[in-house]
Short mmCIF file of C-alpha atoms and ligand atoms in Angstrom, two decimals:
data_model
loop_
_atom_site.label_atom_id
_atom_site.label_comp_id
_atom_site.label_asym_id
_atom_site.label_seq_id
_atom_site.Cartn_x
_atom_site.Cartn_y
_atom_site.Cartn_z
CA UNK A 1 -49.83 124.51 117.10
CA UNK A 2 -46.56 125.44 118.03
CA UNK A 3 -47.51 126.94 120.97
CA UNK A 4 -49.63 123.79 122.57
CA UNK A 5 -46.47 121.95 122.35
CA UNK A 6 -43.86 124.44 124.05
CA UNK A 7 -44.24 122.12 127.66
CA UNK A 8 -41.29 120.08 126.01
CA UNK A 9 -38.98 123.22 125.62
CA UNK A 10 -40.19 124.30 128.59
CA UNK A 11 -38.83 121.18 130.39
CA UNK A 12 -35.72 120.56 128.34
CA UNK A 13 -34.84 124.24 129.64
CA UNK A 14 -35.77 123.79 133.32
CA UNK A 15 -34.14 120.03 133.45
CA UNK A 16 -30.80 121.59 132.10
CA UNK A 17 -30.63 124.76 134.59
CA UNK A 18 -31.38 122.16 137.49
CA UNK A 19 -29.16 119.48 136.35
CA UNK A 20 -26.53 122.09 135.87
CA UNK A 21 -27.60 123.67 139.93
CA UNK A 22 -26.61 119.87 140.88
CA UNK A 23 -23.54 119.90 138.70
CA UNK A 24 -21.89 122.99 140.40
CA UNK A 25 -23.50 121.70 143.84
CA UNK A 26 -21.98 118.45 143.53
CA UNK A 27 -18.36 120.42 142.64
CA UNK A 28 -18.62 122.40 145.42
CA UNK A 29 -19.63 119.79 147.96
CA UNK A 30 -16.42 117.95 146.53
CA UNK A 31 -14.72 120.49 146.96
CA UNK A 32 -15.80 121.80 150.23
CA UNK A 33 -15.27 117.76 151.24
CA UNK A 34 -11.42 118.30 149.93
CA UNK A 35 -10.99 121.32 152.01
CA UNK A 36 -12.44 119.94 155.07
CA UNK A 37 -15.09 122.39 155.47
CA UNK A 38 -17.17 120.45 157.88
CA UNK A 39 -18.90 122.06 161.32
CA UNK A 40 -19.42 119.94 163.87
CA UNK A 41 -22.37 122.65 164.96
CA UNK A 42 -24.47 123.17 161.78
CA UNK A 43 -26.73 119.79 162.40
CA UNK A 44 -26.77 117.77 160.49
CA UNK A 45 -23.48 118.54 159.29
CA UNK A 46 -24.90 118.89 156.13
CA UNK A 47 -22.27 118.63 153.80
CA UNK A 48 -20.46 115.28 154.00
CA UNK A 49 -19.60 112.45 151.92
CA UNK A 50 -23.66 111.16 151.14
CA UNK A 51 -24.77 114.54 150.52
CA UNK A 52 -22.38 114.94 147.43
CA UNK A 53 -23.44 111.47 146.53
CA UNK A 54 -27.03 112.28 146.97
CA UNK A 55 -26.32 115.43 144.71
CA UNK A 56 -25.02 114.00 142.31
CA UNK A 57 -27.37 110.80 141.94
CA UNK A 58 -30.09 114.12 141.37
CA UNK A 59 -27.92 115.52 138.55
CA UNK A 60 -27.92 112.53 137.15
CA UNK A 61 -31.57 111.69 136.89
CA UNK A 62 -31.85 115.51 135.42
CA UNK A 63 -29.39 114.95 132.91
CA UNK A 64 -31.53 112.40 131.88
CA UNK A 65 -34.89 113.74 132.04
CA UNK A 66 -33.14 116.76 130.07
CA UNK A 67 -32.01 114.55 127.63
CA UNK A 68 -35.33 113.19 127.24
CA UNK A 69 -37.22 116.67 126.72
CA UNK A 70 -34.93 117.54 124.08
CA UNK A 71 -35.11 114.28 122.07
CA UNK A 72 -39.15 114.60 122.40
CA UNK A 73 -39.10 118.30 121.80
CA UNK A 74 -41.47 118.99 118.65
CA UNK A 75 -39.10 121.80 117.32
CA UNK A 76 -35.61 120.43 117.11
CA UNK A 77 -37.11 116.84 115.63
CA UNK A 78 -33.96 115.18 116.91
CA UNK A 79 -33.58 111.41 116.50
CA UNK A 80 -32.82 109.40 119.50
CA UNK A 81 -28.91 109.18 117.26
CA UNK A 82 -28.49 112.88 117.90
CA UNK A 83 -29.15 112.91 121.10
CA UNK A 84 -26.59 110.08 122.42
CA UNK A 85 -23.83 110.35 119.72
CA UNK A 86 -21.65 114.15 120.39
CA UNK A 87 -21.32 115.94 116.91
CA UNK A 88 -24.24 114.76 114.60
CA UNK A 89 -26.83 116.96 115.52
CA UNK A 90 -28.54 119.08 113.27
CA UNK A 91 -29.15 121.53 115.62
CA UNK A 92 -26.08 123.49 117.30
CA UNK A 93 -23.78 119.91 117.11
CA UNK A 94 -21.06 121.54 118.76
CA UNK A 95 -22.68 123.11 121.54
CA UNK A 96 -24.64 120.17 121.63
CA UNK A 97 -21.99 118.00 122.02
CA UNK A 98 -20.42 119.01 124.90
CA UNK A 99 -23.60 118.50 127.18
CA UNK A 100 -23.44 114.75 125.48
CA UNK A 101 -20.07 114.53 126.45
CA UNK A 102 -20.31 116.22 129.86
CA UNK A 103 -23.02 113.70 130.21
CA UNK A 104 -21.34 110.61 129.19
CA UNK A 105 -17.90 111.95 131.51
CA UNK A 106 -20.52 112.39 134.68
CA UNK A 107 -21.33 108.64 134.33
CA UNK A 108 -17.69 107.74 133.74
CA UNK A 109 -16.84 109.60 137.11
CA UNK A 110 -19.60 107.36 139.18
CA UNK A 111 -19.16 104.04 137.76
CA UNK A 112 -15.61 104.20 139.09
CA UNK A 113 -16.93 105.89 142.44
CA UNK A 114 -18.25 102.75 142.60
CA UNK A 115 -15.25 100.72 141.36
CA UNK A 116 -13.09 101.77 143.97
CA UNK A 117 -12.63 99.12 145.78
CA UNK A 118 -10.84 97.66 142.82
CA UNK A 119 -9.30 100.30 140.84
CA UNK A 120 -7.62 101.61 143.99
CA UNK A 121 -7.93 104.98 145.96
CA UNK A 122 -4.79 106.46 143.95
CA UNK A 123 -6.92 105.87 140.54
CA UNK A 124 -10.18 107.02 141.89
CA UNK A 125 -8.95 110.13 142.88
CA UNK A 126 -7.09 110.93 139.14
CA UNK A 127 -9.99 110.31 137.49
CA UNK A 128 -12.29 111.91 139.47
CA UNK A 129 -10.39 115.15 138.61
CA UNK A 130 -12.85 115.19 135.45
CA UNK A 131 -15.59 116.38 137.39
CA UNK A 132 -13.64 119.83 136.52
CA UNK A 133 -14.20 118.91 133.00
CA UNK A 134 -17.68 117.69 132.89
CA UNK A 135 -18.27 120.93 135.24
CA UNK A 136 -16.61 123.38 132.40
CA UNK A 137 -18.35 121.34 129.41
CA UNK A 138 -21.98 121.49 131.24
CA UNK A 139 -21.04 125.53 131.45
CA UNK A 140 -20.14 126.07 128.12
CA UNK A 141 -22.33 123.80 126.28
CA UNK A 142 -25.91 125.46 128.72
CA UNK A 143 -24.47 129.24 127.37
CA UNK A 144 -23.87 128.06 123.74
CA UNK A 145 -26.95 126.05 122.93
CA UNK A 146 -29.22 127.48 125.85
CA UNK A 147 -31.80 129.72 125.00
CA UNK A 148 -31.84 131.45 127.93
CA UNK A 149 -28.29 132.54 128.02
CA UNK A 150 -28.47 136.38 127.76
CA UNK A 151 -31.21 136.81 130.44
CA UNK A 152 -30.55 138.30 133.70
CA UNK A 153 -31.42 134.97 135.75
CA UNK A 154 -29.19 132.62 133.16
CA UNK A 155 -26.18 135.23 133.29
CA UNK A 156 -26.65 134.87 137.20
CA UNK A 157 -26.79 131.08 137.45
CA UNK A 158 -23.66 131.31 135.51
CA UNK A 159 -22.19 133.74 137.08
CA UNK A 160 -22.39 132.29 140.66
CA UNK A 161 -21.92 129.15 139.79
CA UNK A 162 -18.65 129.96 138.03
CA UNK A 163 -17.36 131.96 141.11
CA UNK A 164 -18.08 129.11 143.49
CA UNK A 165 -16.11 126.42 141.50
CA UNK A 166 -13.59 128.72 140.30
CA UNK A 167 -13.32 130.61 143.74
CA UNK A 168 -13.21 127.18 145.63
CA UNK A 169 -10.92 125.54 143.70
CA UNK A 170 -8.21 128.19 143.94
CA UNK A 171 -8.29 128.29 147.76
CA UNK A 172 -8.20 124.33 147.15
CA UNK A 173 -4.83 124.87 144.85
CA UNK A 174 -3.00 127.69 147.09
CA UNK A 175 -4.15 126.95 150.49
CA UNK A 176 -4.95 122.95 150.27
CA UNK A 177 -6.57 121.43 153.64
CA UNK A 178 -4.25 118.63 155.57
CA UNK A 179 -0.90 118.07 157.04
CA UNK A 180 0.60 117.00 153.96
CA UNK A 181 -0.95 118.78 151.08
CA UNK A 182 1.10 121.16 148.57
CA UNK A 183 0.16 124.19 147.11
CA UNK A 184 -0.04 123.85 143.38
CA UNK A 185 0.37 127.48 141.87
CA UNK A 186 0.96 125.79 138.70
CA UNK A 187 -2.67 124.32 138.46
CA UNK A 188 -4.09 127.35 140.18
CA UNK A 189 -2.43 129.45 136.87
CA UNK A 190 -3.65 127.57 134.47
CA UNK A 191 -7.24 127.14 136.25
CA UNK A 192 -7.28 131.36 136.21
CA UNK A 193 -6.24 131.33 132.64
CA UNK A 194 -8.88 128.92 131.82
CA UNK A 195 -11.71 130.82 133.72
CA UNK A 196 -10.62 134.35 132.14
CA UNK A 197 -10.90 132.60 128.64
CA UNK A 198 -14.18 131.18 129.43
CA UNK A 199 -15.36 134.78 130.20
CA UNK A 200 -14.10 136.41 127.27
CA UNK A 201 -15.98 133.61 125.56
CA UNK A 202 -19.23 134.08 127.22
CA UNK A 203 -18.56 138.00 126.56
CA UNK A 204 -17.76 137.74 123.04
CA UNK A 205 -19.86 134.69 122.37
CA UNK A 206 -23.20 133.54 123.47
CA UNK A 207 -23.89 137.25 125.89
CA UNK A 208 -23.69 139.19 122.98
CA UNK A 209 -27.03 139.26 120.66
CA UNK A 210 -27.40 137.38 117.52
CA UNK A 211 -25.10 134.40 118.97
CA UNK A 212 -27.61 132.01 118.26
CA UNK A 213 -27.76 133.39 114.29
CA UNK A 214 -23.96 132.71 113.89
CA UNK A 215 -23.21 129.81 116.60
CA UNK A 216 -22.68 126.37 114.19
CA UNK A 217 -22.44 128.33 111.29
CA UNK A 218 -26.06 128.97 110.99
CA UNK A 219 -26.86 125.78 111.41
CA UNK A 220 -29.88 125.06 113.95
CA UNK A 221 -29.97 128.82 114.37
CA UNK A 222 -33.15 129.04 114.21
CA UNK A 223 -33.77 129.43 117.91
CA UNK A 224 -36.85 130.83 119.68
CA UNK A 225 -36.07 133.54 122.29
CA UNK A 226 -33.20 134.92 120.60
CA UNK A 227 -34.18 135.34 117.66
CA UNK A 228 -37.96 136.55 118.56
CA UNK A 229 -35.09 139.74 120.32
CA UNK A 230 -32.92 139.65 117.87
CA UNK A 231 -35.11 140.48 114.26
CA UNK A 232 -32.15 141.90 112.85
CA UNK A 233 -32.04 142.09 109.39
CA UNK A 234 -30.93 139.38 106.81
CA UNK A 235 -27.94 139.86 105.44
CA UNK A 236 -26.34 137.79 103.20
CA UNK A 237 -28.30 135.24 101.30
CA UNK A 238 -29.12 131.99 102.29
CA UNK A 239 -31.08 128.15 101.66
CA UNK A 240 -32.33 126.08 104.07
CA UNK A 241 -34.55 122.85 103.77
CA UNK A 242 -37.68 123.09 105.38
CA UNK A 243 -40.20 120.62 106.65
CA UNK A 244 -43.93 121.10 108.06
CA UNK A 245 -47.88 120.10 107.16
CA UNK A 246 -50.28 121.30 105.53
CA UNK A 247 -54.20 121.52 106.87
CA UNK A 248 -57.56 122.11 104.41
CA UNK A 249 -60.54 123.74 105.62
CA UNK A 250 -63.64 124.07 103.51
CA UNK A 251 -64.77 124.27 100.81
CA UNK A 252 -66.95 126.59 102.61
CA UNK A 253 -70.58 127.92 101.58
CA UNK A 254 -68.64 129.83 98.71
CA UNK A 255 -66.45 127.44 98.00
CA UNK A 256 -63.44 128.97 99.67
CA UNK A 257 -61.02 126.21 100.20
CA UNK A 258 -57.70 127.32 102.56
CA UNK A 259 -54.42 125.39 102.76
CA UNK A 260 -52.19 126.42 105.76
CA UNK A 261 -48.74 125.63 105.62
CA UNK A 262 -47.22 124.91 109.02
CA UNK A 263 -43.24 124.63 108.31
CA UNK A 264 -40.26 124.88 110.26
CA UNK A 265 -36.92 125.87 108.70
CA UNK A 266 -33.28 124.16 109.75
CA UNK A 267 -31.26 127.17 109.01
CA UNK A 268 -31.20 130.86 109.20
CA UNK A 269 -32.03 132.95 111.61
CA UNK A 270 -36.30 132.40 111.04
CA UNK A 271 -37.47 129.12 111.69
CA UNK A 272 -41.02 129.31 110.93
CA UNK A 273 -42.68 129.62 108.27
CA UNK A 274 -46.32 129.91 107.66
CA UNK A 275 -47.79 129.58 103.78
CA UNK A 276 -51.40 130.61 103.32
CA UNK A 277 -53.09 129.26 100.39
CA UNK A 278 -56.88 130.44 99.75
CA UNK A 279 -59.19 129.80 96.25
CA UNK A 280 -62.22 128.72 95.27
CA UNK A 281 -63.36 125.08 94.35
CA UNK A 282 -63.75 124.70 90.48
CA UNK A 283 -66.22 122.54 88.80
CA UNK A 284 -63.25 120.18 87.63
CA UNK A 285 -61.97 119.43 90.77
CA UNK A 286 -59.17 121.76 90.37
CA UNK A 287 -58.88 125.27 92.68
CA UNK A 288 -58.73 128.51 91.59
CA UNK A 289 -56.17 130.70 93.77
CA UNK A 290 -57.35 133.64 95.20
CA UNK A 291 -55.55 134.92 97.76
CA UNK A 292 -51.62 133.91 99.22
CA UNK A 293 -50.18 135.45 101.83
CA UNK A 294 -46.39 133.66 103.45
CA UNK A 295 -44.87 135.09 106.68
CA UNK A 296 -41.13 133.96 108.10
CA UNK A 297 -40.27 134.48 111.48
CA UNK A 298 -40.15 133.02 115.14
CA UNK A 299 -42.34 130.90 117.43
CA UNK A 300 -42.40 133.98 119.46
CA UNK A 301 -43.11 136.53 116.15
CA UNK A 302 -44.04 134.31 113.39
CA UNK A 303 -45.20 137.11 111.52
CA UNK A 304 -42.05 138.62 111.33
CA UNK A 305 -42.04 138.92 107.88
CA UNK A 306 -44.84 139.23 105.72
CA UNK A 307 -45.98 139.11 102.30
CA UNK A 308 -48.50 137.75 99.44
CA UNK A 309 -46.93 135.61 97.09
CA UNK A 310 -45.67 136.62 93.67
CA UNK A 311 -45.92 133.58 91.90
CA UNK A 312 -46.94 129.87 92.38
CA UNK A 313 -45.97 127.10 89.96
CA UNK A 314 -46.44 123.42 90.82
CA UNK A 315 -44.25 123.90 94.26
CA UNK A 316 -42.23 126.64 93.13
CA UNK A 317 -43.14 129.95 94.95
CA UNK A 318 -41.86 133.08 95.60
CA UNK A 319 -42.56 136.48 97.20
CA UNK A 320 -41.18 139.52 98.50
CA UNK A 321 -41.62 140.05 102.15
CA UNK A 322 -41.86 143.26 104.21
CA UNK A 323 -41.20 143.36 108.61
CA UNK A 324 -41.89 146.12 110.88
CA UNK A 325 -38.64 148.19 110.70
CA UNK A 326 -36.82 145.70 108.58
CA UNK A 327 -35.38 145.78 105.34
CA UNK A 328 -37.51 143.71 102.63
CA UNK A 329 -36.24 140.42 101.70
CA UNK A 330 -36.81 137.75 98.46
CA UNK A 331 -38.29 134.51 99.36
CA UNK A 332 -38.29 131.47 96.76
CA UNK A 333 -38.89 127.69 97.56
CA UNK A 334 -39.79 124.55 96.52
CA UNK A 335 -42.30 122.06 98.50
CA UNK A 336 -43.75 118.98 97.86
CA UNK A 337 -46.54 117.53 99.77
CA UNK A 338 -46.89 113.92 100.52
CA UNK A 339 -49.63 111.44 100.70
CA UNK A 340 -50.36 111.78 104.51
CA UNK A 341 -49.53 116.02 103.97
CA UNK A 342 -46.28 115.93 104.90
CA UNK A 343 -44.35 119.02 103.66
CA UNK A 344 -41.09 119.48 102.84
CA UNK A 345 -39.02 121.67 100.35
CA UNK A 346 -36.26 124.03 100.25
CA UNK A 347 -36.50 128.41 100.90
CA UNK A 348 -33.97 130.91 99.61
CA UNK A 349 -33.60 134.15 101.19
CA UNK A 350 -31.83 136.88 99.90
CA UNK A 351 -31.32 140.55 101.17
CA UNK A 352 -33.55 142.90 99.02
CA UNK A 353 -36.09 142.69 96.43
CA UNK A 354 -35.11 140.81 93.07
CA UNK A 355 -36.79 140.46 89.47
CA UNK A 356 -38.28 136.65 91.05
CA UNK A 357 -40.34 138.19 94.09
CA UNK A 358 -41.91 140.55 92.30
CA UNK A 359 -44.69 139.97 89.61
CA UNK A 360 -48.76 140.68 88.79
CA UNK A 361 -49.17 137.38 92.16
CA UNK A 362 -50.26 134.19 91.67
CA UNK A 363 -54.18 134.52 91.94
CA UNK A 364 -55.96 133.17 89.27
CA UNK A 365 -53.78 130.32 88.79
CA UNK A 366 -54.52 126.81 90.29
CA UNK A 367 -52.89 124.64 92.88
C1 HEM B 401 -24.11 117.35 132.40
C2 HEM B 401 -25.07 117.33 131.53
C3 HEM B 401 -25.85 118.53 131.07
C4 HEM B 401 -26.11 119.72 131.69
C5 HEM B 401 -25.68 120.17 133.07
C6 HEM B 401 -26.90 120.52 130.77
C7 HEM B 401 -27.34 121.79 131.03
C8 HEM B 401 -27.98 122.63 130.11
C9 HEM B 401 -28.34 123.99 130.33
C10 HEM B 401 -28.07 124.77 131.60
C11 HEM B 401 -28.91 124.45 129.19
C12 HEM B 401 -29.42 125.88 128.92
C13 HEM B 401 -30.93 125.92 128.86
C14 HEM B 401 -31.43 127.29 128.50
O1 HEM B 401 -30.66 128.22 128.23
O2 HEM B 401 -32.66 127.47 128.55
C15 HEM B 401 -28.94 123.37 128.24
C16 HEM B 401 -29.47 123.44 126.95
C17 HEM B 401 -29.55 122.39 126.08
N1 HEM B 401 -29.08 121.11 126.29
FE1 HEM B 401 -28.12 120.45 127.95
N2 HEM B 401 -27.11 119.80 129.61
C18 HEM B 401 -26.49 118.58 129.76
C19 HEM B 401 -26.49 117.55 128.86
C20 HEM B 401 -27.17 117.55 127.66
C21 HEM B 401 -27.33 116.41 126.80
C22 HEM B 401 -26.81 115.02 127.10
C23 HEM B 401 -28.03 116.83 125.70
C24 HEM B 401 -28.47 116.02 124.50
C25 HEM B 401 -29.39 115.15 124.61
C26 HEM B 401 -28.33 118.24 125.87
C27 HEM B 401 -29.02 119.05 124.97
C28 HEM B 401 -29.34 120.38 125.15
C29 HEM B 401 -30.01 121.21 124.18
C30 HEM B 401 -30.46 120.82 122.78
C31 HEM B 401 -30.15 122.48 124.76
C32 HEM B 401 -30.80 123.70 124.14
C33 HEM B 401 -32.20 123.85 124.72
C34 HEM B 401 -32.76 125.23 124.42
O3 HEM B 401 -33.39 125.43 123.39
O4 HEM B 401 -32.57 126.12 125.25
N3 HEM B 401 -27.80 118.63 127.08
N4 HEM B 401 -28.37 122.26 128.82
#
């Protein structure tokens, strides 16, 4: 199910490396612009002052179609709140935040582009120094929510994109184009500082694995290529609501009657969860369990973890589940199912196998 529905992830993540291209493009063109860079040869003198408005009309319309693949994207479940007020996400809200904010600076930078005329050239040109900013907070907020952060490509788009801006903007500090314009070696000081710290970040941060397990405090960690590389083990306990539906098929010729339990989890470092529920129709209506079986894992791996339940009471459950070179962990939720089969509850996960995973299994009881 999961899978039919990745074309929104798919877009959110190819909107947000081309609106970022067009970020850095637009900076550049500025900057070029500043520095004079202009040949009179290379028709049709491609960069001048309607190319870097053209550019950054496009970024604009990607921020936006970004913006609408991750509000739509099945996985996240954002509301439209999350995605246009910085900080109340459920999902990564910091990282999150500064592409909202980056977004909402972009716009502040072409309304008075347009304004000129009456703010006055000396006010247009202070505050369109925050295209460094919304440049910087489009960087940091693609590595620290991006999925696609430690691959070779991402680290490159980065990478160059970072040495253009930063390279360009020192020449345009130390050796500044026009008769009357100073060197700043101030600025260009502070603008080294800030790109060293934003590599040590990237280093220490969202390049090294597991960054999407401990960005936001767990929260919204349950991300889909890094943790389908990461299957690291669980360490320290942890509880995280879950929500999801539930599908019946049969009773069959034997009167084998299976509930599948599609869920995602906001929290940990596996957010899917998959509960399989199999019995046999009895003459009072009721169903006799006979069979369970609950995996925890990624969209990528959702069978991760594996394991048959150890009891089932009412919504209670719980299980001990095994991985493929992992250590075994203790599963134990809650769920309730709704009228139209809406599913949510609450999982804890703990390191190891306790007393309330194990037991003779649920199969013979009812549900
Ligand atoms: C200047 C504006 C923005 C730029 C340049 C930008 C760029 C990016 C980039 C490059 C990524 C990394 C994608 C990946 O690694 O696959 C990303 C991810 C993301 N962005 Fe933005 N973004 C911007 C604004 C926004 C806004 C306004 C929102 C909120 C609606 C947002 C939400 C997200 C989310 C949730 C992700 C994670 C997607 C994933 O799972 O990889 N971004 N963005």
């Amino acid at each position: 199910m999961i899978e039919a529905l990745e074309w929104q992830w798919i877009a959110a993540r190819a909107s947000g490396f081309t609106a970022y291209g067009l970020v850095t493009l637009a900076t550049v063109f500025g900057l070029l612009l500043s520095q004079r860079w202009q040949s009179r040869r290379v028709w049709p003198r491609l960069i001048n002052d309607q190319m870097h408005q053209h550019v950054v009309l496009l970024a604009g319309v990607f921020t936006a179609i970004h913006g609408i693949a991750v509000w739509v994207d099945p996985f996240t479940k954002f509301t439209w709140l999350e995605v246009v007020l910085p900080g109340i996400s459920h999902y990564r809200p910091l990282w999150m935040a500064l592409g909202i904010v980056a977004a909402y600076l972009g716009m502040a930078v072409v309304i008075t582009g347009w304004l000129r005329p009456k703010i006055g050239y000396a006010w247009w040109r202070r505050l369109h120094y925050l295209t460094f900013i919304v440049w910087l907070l489009a960087t940091l907020h693609g590595l620290g929510d991006g999925s696609d952060s430690r691959t070779a490509w991402a680290i490159g788009i980065y990478g160059i994109s970072s040495a253009a801006v930063v390279g360009l903007t020192l020449a345009r500090l130390l050796r500044p184009a026009g008769s009357r314009a100073r060197s700043m070696p101030g600025w260009a000081g502070l603008t080294s500082v800030i790109a060293l710290g934003g590599l040590v970040f990237a280093l220490l941060g969202p390049l090294r694995p597991g960054w999407n397990a401990i960005a936001n405090g767990g929260k919204g960690s349950g991300s889909r290529l890094a943790t389908a590389v990461l299957a690291t083990n669980v360490q320290a306990a942890y509880s995280a609501p879950f929500q999801g539906s539930v599908t019946q098929q049969g009773p069959d010729a034997q009167g084998v009657v299976t509930l599948s339990f599609d869920l995602l989890v906001q929290g940990g470092p596996y957010g899917v969860m998959t509960l399989t529920l199999q019995g046999t129709a009895l003459p009072s209506g009721g169903v006799a369990l006979t069979g369970s079986s609950l995996a925890l894992g990624t969209p990528a791996e959702p069978g991760l973890y594996e394991g048959g339940l150890a009891q089932l009471n009412g919504g209670r459950f719980s299980a001990t589940l095994r991985g493929n070179g992992l250590s075994p962990i203790t599963v134990v939720g809650n769920l309730s199912v709704d009228s139209s089969n809406n599913v949510q509850g609450i999982v804890q996960v703990q390191p190891g196998v306790t007393q309330e995973g194990t037991g003779s299994g649920p199969d013979g009881g009812g549900f």
